[in-house]
Coordinates of C-alpha atoms in Angstrom, one line a residue:
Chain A
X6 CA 39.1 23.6 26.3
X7 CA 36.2 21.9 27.9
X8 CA 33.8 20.3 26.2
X9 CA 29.9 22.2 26.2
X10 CA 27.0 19.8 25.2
X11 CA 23.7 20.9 24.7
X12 CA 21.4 18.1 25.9
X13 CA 17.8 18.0 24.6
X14 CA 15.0 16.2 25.9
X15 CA 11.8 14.8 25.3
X16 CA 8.3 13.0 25.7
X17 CA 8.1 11.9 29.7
X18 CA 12.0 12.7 29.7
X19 CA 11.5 16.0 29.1
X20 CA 8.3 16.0 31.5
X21 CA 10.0 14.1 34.8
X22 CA 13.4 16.0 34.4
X23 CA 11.2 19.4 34.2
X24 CA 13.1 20.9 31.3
X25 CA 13.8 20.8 27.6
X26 CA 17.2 21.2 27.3
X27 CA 20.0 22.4 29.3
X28 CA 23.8 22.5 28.5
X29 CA 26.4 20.7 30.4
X30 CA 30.2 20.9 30.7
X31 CA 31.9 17.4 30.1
X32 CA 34.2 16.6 32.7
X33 CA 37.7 15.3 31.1
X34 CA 36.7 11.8 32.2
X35 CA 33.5 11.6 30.1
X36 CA 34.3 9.9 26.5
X37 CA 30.7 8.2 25.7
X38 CA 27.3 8.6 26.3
X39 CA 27.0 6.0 29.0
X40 CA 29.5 7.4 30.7
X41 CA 28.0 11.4 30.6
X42 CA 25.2 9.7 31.5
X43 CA 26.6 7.8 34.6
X44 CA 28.4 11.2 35.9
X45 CA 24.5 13.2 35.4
X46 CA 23.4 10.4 37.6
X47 CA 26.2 10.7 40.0
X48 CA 25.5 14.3 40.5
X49 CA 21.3 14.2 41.0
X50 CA 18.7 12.4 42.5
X51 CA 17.0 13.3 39.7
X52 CA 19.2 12.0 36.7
X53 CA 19.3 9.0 39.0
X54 CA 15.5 8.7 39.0
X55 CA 15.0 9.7 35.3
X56 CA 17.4 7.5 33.7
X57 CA 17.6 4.4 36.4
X58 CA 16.3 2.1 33.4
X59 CA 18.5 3.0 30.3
X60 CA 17.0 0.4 28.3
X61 CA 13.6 2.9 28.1
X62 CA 15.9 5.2 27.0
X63 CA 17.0 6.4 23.3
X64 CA 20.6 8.8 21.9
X65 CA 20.8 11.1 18.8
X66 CA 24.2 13.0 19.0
X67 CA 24.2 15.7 16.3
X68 CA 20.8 14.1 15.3
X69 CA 21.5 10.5 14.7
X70 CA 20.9 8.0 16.5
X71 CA 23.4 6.4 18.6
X72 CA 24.2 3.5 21.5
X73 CA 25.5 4.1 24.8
X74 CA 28.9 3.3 23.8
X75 CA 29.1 6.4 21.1
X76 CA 31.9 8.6 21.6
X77 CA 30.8 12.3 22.4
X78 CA 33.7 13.5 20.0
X79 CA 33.4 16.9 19.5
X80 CA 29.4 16.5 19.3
X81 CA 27.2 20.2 19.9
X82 CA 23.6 18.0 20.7
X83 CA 22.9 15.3 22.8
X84 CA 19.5 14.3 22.6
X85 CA 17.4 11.8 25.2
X86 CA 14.5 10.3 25.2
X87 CA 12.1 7.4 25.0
X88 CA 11.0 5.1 21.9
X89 CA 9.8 7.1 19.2
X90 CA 5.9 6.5 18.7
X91 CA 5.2 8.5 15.6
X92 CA 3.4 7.6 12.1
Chain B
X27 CA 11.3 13.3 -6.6
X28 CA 11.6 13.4 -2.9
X29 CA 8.9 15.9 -0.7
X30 CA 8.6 15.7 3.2
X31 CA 6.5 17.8 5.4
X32 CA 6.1 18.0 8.9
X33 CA 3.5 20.7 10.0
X34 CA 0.5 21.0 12.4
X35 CA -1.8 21.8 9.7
X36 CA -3.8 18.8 7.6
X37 CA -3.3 17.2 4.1
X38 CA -5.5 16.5 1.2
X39 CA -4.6 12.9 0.5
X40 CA -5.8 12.9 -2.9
X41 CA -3.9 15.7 -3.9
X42 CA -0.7 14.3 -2.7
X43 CA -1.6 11.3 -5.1
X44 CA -2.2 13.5 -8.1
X45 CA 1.1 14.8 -8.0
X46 CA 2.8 11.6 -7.7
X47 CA 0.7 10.4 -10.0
X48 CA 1.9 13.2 -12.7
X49 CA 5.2 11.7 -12.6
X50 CA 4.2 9.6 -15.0
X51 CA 4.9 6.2 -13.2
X52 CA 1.5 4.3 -13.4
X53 CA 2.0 2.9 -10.0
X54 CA 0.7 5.1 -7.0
X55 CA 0.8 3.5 -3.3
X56 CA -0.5 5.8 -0.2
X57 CA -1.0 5.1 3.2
X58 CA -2.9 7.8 5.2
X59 CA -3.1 7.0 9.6
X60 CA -5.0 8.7 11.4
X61 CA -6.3 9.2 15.1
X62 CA -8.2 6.3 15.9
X63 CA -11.1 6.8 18.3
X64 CA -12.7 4.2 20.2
X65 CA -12.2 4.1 24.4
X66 CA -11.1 6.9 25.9
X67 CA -9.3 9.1 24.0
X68 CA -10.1 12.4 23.1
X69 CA -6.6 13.4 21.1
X70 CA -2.9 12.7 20.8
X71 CA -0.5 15.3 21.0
X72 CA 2.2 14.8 18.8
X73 CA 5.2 16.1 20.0
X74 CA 8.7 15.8 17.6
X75 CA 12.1 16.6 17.4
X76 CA 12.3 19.5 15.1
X77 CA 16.3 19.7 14.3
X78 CA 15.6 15.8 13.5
X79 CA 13.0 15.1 12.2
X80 CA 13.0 16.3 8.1
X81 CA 16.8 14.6 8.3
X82 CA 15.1 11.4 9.8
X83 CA 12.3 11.5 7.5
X84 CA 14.7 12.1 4.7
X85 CA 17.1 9.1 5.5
X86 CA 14.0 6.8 5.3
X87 CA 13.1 8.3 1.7
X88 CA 16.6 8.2 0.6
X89 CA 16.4 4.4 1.6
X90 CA 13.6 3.7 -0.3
X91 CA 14.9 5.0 -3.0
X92 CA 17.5 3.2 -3.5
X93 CA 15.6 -0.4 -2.6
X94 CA 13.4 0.6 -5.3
X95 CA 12.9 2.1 -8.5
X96 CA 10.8 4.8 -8.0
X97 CA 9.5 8.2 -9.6
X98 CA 8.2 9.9 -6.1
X99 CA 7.9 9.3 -3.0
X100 CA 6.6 12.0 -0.1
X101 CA 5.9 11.9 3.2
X102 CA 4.0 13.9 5.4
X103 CA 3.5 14.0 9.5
X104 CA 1.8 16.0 11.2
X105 CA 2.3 17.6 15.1
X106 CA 0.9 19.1 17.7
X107 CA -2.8 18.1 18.9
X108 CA -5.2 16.1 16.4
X109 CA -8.3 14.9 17.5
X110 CA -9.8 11.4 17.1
X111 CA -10.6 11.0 13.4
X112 CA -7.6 13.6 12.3
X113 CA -4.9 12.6 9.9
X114 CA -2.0 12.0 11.4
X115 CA 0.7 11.1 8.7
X116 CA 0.7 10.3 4.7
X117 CA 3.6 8.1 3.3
X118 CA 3.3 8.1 -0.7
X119 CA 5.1 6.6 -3.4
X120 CA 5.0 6.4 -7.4
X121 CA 6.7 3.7 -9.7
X122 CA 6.4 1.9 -12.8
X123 CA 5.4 -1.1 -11.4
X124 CA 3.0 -2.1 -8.7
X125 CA 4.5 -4.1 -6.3
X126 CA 7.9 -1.7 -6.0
X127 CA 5.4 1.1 -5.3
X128 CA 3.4 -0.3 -2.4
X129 CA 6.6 -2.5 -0.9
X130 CA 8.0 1.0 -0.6
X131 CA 5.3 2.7 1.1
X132 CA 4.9 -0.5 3.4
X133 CA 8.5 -0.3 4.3
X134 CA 8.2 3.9 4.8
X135 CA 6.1 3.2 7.2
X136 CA 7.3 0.8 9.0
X137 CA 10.8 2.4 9.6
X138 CA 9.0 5.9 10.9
X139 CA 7.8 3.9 13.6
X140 CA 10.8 3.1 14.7
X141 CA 13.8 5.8 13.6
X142 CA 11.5 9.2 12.8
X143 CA 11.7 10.9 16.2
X144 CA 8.2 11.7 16.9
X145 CA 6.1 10.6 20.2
X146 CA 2.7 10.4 21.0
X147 CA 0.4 11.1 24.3
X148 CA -2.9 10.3 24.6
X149 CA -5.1 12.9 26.3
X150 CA -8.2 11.5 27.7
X151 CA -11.8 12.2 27.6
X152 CA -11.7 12.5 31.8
X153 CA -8.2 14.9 30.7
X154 CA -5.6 12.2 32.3
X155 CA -2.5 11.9 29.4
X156 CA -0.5 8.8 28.9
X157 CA 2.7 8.4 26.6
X158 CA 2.5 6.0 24.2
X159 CA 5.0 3.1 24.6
X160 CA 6.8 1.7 21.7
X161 CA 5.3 -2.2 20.5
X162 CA 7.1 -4.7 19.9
X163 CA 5.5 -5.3 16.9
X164 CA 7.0 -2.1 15.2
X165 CA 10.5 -3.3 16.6
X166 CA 9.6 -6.5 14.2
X167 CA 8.4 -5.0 11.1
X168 CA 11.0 -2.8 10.7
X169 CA 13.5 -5.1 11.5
X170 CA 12.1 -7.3 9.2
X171 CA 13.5 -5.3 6.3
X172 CA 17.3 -6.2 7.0
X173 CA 18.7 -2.9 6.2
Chain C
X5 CA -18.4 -2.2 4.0
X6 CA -17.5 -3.2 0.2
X7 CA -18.0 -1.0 -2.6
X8 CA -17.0 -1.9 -6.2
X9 CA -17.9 0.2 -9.3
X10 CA -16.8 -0.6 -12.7
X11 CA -17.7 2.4 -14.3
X12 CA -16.4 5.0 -17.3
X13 CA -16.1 7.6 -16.1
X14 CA -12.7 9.0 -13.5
X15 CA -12.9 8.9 -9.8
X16 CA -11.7 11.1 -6.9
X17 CA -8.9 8.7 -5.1
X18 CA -8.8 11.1 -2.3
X19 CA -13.0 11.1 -2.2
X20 CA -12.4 7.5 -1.6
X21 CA -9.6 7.7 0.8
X22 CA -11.8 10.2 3.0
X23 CA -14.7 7.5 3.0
X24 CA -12.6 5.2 4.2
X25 CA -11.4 6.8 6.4
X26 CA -14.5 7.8 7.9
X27 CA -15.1 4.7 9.2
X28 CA -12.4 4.9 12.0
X29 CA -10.2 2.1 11.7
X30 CA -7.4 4.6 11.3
X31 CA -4.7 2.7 8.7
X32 CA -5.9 3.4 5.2
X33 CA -4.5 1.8 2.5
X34 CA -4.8 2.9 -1.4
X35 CA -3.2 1.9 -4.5
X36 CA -3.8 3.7 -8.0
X37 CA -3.3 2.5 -11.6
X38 CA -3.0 5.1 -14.1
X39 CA -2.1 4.6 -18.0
X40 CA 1.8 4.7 -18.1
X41 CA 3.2 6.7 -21.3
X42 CA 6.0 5.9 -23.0
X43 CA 7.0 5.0 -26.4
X44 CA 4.4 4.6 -29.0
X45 CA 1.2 4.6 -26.8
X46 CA -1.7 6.8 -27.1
X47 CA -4.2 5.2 -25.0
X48 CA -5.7 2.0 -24.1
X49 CA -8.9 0.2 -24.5
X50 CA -9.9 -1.1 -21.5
X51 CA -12.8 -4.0 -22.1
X52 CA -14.3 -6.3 -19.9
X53 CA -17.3 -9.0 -19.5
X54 CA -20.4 -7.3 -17.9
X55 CA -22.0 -10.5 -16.6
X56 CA -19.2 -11.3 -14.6
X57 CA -17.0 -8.7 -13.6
X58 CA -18.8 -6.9 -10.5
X59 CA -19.2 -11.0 -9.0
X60 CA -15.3 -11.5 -10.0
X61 CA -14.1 -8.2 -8.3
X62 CA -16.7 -8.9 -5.0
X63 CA -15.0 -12.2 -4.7
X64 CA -11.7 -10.9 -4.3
X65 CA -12.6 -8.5 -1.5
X66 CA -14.8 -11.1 0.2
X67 CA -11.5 -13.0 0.2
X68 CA -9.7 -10.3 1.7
X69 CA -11.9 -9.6 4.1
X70 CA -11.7 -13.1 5.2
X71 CA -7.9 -13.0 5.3
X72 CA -7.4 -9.7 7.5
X73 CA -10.1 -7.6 9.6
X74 CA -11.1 -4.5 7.8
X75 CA -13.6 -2.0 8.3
X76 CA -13.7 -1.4 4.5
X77 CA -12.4 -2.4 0.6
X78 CA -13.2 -0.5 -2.2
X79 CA -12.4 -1.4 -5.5
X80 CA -12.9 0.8 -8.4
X81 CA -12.0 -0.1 -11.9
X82 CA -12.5 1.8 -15.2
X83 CA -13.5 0.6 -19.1
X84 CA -13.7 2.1 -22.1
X85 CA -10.8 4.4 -24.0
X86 CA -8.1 5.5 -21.5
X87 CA -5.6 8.3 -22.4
X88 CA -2.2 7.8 -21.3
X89 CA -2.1 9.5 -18.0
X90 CA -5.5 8.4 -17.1
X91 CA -6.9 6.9 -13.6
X92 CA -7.5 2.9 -14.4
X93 CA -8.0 1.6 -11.3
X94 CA -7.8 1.6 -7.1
X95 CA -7.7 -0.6 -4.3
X96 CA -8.5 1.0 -0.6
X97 CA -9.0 -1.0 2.2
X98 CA -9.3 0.3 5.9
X99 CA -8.3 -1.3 8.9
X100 CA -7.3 -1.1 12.5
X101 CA -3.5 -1.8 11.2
X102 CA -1.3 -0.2 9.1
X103 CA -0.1 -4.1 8.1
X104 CA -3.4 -5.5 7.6
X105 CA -4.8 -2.1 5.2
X106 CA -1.3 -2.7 3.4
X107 CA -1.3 -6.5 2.7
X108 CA -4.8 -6.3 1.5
X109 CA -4.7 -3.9 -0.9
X110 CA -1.5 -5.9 -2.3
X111 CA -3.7 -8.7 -2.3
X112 CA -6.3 -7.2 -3.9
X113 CA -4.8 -6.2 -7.0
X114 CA -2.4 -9.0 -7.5
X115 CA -5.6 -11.0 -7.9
X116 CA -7.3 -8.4 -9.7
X117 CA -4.4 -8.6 -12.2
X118 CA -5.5 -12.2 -12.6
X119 CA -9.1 -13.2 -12.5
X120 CA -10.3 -10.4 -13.3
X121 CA -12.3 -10.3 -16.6
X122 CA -10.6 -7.0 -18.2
X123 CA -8.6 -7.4 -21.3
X124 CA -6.7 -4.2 -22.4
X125 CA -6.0 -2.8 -25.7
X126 CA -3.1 -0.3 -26.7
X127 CA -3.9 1.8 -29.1
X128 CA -0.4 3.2 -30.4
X129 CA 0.4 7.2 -32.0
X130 CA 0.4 5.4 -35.5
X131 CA -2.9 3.4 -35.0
X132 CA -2.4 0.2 -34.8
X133 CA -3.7 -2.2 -31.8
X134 CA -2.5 -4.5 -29.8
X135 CA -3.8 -6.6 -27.0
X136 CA -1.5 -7.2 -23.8
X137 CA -0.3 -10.2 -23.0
X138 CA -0.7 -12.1 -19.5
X139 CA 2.6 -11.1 -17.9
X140 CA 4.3 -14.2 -15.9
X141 CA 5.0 -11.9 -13.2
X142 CA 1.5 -10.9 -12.5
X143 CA 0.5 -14.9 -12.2
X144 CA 3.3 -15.7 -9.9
X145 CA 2.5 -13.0 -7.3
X146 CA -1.1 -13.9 -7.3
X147 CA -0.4 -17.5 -6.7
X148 CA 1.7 -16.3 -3.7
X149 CA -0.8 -16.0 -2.0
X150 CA -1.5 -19.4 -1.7
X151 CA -5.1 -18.8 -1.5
Chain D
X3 CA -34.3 -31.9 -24.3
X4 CA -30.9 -30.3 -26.4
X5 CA -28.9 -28.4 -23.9
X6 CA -28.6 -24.6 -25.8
X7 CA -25.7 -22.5 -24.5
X8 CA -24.9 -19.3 -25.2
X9 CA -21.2 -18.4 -25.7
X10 CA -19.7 -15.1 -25.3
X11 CA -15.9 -14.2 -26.6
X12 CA -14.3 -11.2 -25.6
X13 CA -10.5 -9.9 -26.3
X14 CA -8.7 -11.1 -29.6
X15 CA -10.8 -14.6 -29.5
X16 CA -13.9 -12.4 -29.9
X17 CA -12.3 -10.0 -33.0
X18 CA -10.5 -13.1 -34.7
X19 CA -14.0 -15.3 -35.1
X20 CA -15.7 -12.0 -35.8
X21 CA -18.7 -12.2 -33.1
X22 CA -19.2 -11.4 -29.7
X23 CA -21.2 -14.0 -29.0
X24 CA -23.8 -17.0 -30.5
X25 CA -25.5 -19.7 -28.9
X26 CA -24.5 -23.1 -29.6
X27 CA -26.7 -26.7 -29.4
X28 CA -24.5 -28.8 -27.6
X29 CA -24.2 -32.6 -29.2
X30 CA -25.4 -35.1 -27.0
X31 CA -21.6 -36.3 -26.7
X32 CA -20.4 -33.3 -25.6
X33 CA -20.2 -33.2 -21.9
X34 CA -17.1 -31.0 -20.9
X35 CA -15.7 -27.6 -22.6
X36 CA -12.8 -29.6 -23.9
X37 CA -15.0 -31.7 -25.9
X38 CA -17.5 -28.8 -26.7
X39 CA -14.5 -27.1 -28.1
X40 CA -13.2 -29.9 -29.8
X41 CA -16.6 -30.1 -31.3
X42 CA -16.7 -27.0 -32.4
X43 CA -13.1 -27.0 -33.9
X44 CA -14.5 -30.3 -35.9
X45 CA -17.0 -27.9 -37.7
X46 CA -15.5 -24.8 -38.7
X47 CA -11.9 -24.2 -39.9
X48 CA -12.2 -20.5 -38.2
X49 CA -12.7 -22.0 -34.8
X50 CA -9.8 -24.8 -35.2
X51 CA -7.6 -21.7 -35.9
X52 CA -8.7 -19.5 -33.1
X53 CA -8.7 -22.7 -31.0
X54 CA -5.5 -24.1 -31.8
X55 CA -3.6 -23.3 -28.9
X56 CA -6.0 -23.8 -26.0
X57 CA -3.5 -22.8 -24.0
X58 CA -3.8 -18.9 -24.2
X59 CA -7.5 -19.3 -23.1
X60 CA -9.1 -19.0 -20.3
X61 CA -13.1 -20.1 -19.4
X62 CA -15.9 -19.1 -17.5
X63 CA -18.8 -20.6 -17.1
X64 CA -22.2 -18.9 -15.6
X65 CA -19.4 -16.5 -14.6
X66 CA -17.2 -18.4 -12.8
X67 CA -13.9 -19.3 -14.0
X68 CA -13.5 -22.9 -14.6
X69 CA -11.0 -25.4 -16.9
X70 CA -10.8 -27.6 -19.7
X71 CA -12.9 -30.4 -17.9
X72 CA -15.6 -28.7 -16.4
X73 CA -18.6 -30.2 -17.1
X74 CA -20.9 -28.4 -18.9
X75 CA -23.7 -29.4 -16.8
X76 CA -26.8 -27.2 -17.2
X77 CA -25.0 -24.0 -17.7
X78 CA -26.1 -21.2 -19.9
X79 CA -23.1 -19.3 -20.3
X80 CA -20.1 -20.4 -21.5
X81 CA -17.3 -17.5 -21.8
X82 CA -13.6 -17.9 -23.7
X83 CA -10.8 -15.4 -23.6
X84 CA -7.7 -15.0 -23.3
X85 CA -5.8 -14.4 -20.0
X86 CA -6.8 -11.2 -18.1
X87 CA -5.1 -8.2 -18.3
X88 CA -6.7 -5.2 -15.6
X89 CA -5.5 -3.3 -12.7

């Protein structure tokens, strides 16, 4: 069965892609972030735009926060965004 | 005792204090930050991660607590838009002893800047917004911690 | 801005926060002292040297003011018969950073703990008295400072 | 002219000698608060037991905390207690 993610976004993530959340189909060859990641920017202009710099960018799968290199497992939320600039 | 709240409306500060403070512990520490003025902002949206944030918030708390012996701790943050002078966010703590009590609210603090998923943007007096990038220097301090 | 009162009567820690706050920096800092219960006390006497004590507690924030940049310190610290559970004492300081607000009011009462003329008192459930002892603790995190 | 100082006690110095404060003539030898004290312990059997260990006290004088070997100078105010205890 293929995998479903639901991919949240946001601060200027959420604002340059021009939506808060979307879900995506995994494609078999997709194990980790980087590489969901790598097959978004592959497929868009946009992705390719949005996420050119990955080191401005920050991962919570399932709400915790995670590298590049995480595993998707069997994860329902992917969430991307910037450095959190809270307190 | 363990209370976080994240919530567009405001905070009474001292109240916050006076129930920590009826633990019984002696030792109350608060920080309160707020929207500082100055330049050319008019407000800060504060936009957060709602599935995420309580469990962030709560993972910082749950820390604390076990790095130090304390009676209470609570944290508050606040979303949405706050003007210049607003409170922003409230990071409390109640032990027996002094130094455990504000070393904990120093360290609260310092890891929601850096794992409680929360971002600011500035919105301008002229109605241009900004992001707020992450500094370095809240990289540091919670690093400094060695958890 | 400093503001010291060595009073009797309670105070309003939030009251104090607010004022602080007030003045924009945006960090506040704020650490209370209350009477902490416990096996055989009832209350303390709280008793301190008139002449001196304002000039003693002024000296301390003038010091902190010249260690980190802050738009305020106020230091509030009570005499007379305290029931357990009561308010003794705060330290506030404002500033543009969470660090410096934090640090200072550390720094304020570990030397408040030390050269600051109040002696306390317990008074225990059965009567008898009892004056506290310097605690070695308390001297060696004022000397850390290394003022 | 004799150099009159007025000393104040506060704490368990002040309930042991059973006064809060007097004022003292100091002897023409006496120049520091060691030898004031020491002068004083010479006099009275009360203070040589409330001064016996000069380590648990403390001094200030004119309101400034000072040791063993300040001078007495032309203070009017000499203070002795024990260590602090607020906050």
């Amino acid at each position: 069965m293929p995998h479903q993610l639901d991919i949240v976004y946001f601060s200027w993530v959420k604002e340059r892609l021009g939506r808060a959340q979307e879900t995506v189909v995994c494609p078999e060859t997709v194990h980790t972030i980087g590489e969901l990641i790598g097959s978004l920017k592959a497929s868009d202009a946009l992705y390719q735009d949005v996420f050119s710099d990955l080191k401005k960018l920050r991962f919570a799968l399932d709400q915790d926060f995670v590298g590049l290199d995480a595993p998707l497992g069997n994860a329902k939320e992917l969430a991307i965004f910037p450095p959190v600039t809270g307190g | 005792m363990i209370k976080i709240l994240v919530m567009e409306g405001d905070f009474d500060a001292g109240e916050e204090i006076k129930a920590l403070a009826a633990l019984g512990g002696g030792a109350v520490a608060n920080f309160v930050g707020q929207v500082r003025g100055g330049g050319k902002l008019a407000a800060l949206e504060l936009e957060h991660y709602p599935a995420m944030t309580e469990k962030a918030l709560r993972k910082i708390a749950d820390k604390a607590a076990e790095k130090w012996t304390l009676h209470g701790i609570t944290i508050i943050h606040r979303v949405g838009q706050l003007q210049v002078g607003e409170q922003i966010v409230l990071a409390a703590t109640c032990s027996d002893h002094r130094q455990a009590a504000i070393e904990a609210c120093s360290y609260i603090m310092d890891q929601l800047k850096t794992v409680a998923p929360f971002w600011k943007k500035e919105i301008r007096l002229d109605g241009s917004e900004n992001w707020v990038e992450e500094r370095q220097s809240d990289v540091d301090a919670a690093t400094s911690w060695n958890d």
